[in-house]
Coordinates of C-alpha atoms in Angstrom, one line a residue:
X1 CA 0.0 0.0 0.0
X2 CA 3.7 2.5 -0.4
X3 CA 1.3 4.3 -3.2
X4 CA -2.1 4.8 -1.7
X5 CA -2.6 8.3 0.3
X6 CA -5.8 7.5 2.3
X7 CA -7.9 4.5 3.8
X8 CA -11.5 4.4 4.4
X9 CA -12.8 1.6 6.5
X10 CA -16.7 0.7 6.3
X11 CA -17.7 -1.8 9.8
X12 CA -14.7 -3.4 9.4
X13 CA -14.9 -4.8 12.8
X14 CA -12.5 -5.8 15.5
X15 CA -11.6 -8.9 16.1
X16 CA -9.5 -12.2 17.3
X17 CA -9.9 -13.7 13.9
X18 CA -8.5 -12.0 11.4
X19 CA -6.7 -13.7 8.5
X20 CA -4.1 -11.1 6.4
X21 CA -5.7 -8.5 4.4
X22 CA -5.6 -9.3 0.2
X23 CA -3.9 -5.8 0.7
X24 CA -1.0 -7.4 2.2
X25 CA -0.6 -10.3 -0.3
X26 CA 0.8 -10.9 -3.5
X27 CA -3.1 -11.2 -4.6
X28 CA -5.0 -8.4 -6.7
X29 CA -7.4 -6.5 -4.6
X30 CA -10.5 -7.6 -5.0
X31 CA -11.6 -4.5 -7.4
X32 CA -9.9 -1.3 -8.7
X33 CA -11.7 1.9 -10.5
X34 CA -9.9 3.1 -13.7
X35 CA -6.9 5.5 -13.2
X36 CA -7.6 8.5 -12.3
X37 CA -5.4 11.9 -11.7
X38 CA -7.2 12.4 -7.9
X39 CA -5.8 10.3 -4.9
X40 CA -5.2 6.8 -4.2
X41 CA -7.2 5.0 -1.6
X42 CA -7.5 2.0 -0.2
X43 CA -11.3 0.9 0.6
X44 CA -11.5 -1.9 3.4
X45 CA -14.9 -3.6 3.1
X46 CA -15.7 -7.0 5.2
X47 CA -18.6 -9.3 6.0
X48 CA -21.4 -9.8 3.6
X49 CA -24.3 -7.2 4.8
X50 CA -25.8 -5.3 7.2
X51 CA -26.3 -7.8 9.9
X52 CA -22.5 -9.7 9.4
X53 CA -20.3 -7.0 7.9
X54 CA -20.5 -4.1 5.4
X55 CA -23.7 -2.5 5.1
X56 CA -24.3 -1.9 1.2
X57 CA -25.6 1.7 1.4
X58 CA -22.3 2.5 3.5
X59 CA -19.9 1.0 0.9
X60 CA -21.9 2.3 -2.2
X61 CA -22.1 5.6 -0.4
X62 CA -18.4 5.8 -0.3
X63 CA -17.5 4.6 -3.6
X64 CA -20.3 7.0 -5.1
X65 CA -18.0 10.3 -2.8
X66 CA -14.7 8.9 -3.5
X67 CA -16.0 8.9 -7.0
X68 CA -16.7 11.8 -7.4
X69 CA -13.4 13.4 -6.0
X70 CA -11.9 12.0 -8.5
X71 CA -9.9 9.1 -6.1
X72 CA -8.3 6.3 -7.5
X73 CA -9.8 3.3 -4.9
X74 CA -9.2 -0.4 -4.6
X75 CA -11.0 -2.1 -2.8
X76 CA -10.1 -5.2 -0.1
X77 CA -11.0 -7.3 2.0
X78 CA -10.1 -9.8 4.8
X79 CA -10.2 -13.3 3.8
X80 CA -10.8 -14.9 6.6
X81 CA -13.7 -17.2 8.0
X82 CA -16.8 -15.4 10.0
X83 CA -18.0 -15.7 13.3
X84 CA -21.7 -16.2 11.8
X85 CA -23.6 -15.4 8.1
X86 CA -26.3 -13.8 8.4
X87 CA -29.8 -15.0 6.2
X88 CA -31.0 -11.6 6.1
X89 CA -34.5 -12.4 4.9
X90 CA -35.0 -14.2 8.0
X91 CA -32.6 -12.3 10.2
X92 CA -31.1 -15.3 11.7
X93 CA -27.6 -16.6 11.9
X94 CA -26.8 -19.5 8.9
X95 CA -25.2 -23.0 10.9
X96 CA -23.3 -23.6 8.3
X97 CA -21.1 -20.7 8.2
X98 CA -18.5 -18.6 10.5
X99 CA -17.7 -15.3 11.8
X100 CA -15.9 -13.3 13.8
X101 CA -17.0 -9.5 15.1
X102 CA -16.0 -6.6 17.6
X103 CA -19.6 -7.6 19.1
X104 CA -18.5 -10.5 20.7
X105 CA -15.8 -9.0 23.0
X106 CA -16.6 -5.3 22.9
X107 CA -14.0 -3.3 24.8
X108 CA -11.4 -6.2 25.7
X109 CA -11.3 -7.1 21.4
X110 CA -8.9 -7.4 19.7
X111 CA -7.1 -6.8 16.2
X112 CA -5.6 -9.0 14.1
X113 CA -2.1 -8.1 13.7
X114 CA -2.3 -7.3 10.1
X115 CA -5.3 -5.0 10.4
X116 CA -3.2 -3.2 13.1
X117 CA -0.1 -3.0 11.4
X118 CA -2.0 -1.3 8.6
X119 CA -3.5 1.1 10.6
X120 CA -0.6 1.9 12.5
X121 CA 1.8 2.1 9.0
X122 CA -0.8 4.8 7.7
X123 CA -0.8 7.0 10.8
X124 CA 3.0 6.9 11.2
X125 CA 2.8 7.6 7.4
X126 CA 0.9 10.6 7.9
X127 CA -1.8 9.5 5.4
X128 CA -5.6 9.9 6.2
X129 CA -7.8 7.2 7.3
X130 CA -11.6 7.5 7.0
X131 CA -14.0 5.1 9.6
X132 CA -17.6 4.9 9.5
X133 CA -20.3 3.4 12.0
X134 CA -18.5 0.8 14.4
X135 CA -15.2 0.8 12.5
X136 CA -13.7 4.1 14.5
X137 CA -13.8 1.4 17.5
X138 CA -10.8 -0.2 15.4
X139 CA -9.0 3.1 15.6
X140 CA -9.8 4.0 19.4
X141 CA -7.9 0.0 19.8
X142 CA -5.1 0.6 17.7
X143 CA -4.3 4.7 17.9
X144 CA -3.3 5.7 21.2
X145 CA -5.1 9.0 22.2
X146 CA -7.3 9.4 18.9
X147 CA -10.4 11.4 18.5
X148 CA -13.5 9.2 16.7
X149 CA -17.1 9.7 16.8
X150 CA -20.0 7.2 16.6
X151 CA -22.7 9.5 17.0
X152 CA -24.3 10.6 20.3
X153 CA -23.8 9.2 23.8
X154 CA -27.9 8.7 24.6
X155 CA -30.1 6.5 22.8
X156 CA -32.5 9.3 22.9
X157 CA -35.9 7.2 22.2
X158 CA -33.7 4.5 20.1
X159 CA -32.3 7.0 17.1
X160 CA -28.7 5.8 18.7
X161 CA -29.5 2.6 19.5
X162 CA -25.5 1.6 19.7
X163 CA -24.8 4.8 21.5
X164 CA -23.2 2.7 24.4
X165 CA -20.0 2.1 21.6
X166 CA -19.4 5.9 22.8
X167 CA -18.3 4.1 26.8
X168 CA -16.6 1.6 24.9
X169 CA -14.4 3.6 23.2
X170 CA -13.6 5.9 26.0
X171 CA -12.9 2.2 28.0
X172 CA -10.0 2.3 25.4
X173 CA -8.5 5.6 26.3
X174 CA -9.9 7.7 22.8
X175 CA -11.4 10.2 23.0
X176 CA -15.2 10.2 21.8
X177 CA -16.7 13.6 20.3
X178 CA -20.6 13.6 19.8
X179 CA -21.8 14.4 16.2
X180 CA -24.6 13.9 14.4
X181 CA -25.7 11.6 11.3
X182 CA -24.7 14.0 8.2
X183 CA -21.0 15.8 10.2
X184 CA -18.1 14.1 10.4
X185 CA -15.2 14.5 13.3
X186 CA -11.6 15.5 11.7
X187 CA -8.7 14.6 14.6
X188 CA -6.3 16.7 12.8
X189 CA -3.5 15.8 14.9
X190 CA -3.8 12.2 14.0
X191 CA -5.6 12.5 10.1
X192 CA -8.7 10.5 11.9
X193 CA -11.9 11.0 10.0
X194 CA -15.7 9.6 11.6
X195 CA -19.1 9.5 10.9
X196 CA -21.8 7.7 12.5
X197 CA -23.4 6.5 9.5
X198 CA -25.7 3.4 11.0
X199 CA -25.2 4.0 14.3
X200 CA -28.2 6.1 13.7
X201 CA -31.6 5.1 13.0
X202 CA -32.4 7.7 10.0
X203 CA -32.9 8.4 6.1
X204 CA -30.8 7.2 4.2
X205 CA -29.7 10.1 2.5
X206 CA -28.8 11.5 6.0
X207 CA -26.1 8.6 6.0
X208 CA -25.6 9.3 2.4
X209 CA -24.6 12.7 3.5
X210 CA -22.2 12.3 6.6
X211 CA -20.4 9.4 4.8
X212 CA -20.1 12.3 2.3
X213 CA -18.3 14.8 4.5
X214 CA -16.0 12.3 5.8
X215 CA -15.0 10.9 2.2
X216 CA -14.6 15.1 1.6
X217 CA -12.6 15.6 4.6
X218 CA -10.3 12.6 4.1
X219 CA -9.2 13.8 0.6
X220 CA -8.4 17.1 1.7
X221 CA -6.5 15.6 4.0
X222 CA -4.6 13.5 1.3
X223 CA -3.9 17.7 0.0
X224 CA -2.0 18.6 2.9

C-alpha cells in the first residue's frame, strides 16, 4: 500500500480472527476503479451485509463520494472465516457458516495483527484514514489518544440505538466527540476521520450525506 494516500474503512470490525488483508498479499485487490489523476485509496470492506459485515448503502455511499473526487480506490477485503452469516430475509444466523466480530468482546477485542499494522503504518505515514459506523472502534484500539465519533452518547428514544459504543471507546482511552448523522469528526493531529453512518436510525440520505463529508474531509487531507 507505499502508493495509496488515504484508507476508508466501512464496519470493518474488530476482532481475534483476522486472516491477512488481500492488501497485504501478492493477490489483486479484490476490485480497482480506472486511473484516475485524484488520490489513491485503499477501501477496506468485510462481512457480507448489514447484519454480518458491510452494510451496502455505507460501501456504495463511499465509492459513489470517493467517486466523485476523482480518487483512485481499490477495494479489499479480509479473507478470513466469519464468526456467523447472516440469512437476512429471515434475520437469523446461517449453521453452516462462521464469523468473527467486535460484538462479541466489545472493549477487551482485539485486532488482528495485520489490520493493526496497517493502521498503524498509515498513521505513522501521515496519510488519512476514513471510519464509518462501528469501525472508528478499530482506531480507538489501535491509535493511542485518537479522537472518533459514533454518533451521540444517549439513545434518545432508540435513534442511537449503539450509543453505548461511545463508553466503549472511552474504556480504550480515545477520546469520543458527539456528532450527528450527516458531520463528520476530523482529529487533525492524528488525520482520523468519523461518521456515524448506521449507528443512527435515520434516512438514508442522511447517512448518504455524513459518509459524504468524511469521504470530503479525508481527501483534503490527502492535499496537505
Amino acid at each position: 500500500m507505499a502508493a495509496v494516500r488515504a484508507l476508508v474503512a466501512s464496519r470493518l470490525l474488530a476482532s481475534s480472527a483476522f486472516a491477512p488483508l488481500h492488501a497485504c498479499t501478492p493477490r489483486a485487490p479484490l476490485h480497482s476503479s480506472a486511473p484516475r489523476p485524484g488520490a489513491r485509496v485503499a477501501l477496506v470492506l468485510s462481512g457480507c451485509g448489514v447484519y454480518d459485515g458491510t452494510e451496502l448503502h455505507e460501501a456504495s455511499a463511499v465509492l459513489v463520494h470517493l467517486s466523485r473526487g476523482g480518487a483512485e480506490v481499490q477495494i479489499f477485503a479480509p479473507d478470513i472465516p466469519q464468526m456467523h452469516v447472516v440469512d437476512h430475509a429471515k434475520g437469523q444466523p446461517s449453521e453452516s457458516e462462521t464469523r468473527s466480530t467486535f460484538a462479541v468482546d466489545g472493549k477487551d477485542c482485539k485486532v488482528h495483527e495485520d489490520v493493526e499494522r496497517v493502521l498503524k503504518e498509515f498513521h505513522k505515514a501521515s496519510k488519512p484514514i476514513g471510519l464509518c459506523c462501528i469501525a472508528p472502534v478499530l482506531a480507538a484500539r489501535v491509535l493511542r489518544g485518537v479522537e472518533v465519533t459514533v454518533g451521540h452518547e444517549q439513545e434518545e428514544g432508540g435513534k442511537w440505538p449503539y450509543a453505548g459504543t461511545a463508553e466503549a471507546i472511552k474504556a480504550l482511552g480515545a477520546k469520543h466527540c458527539a456528532k450527528g448523522v450527516t458531520e463528520a469528526h476530523v482529529d487533525q493531529k492524528n488525520k482520523v476521520v468519523t461518521t456515524p453512518a448506521f449507528m443512527c436510525e435515520t434516512e438514508l440520505h442522511h447517512i448518504h450525506d455524513g459518509i459524504g463529508a468524511m469521504v470530503k474531509k479525508v481527501l483534503e487531507l490527502c492535499g496537505k
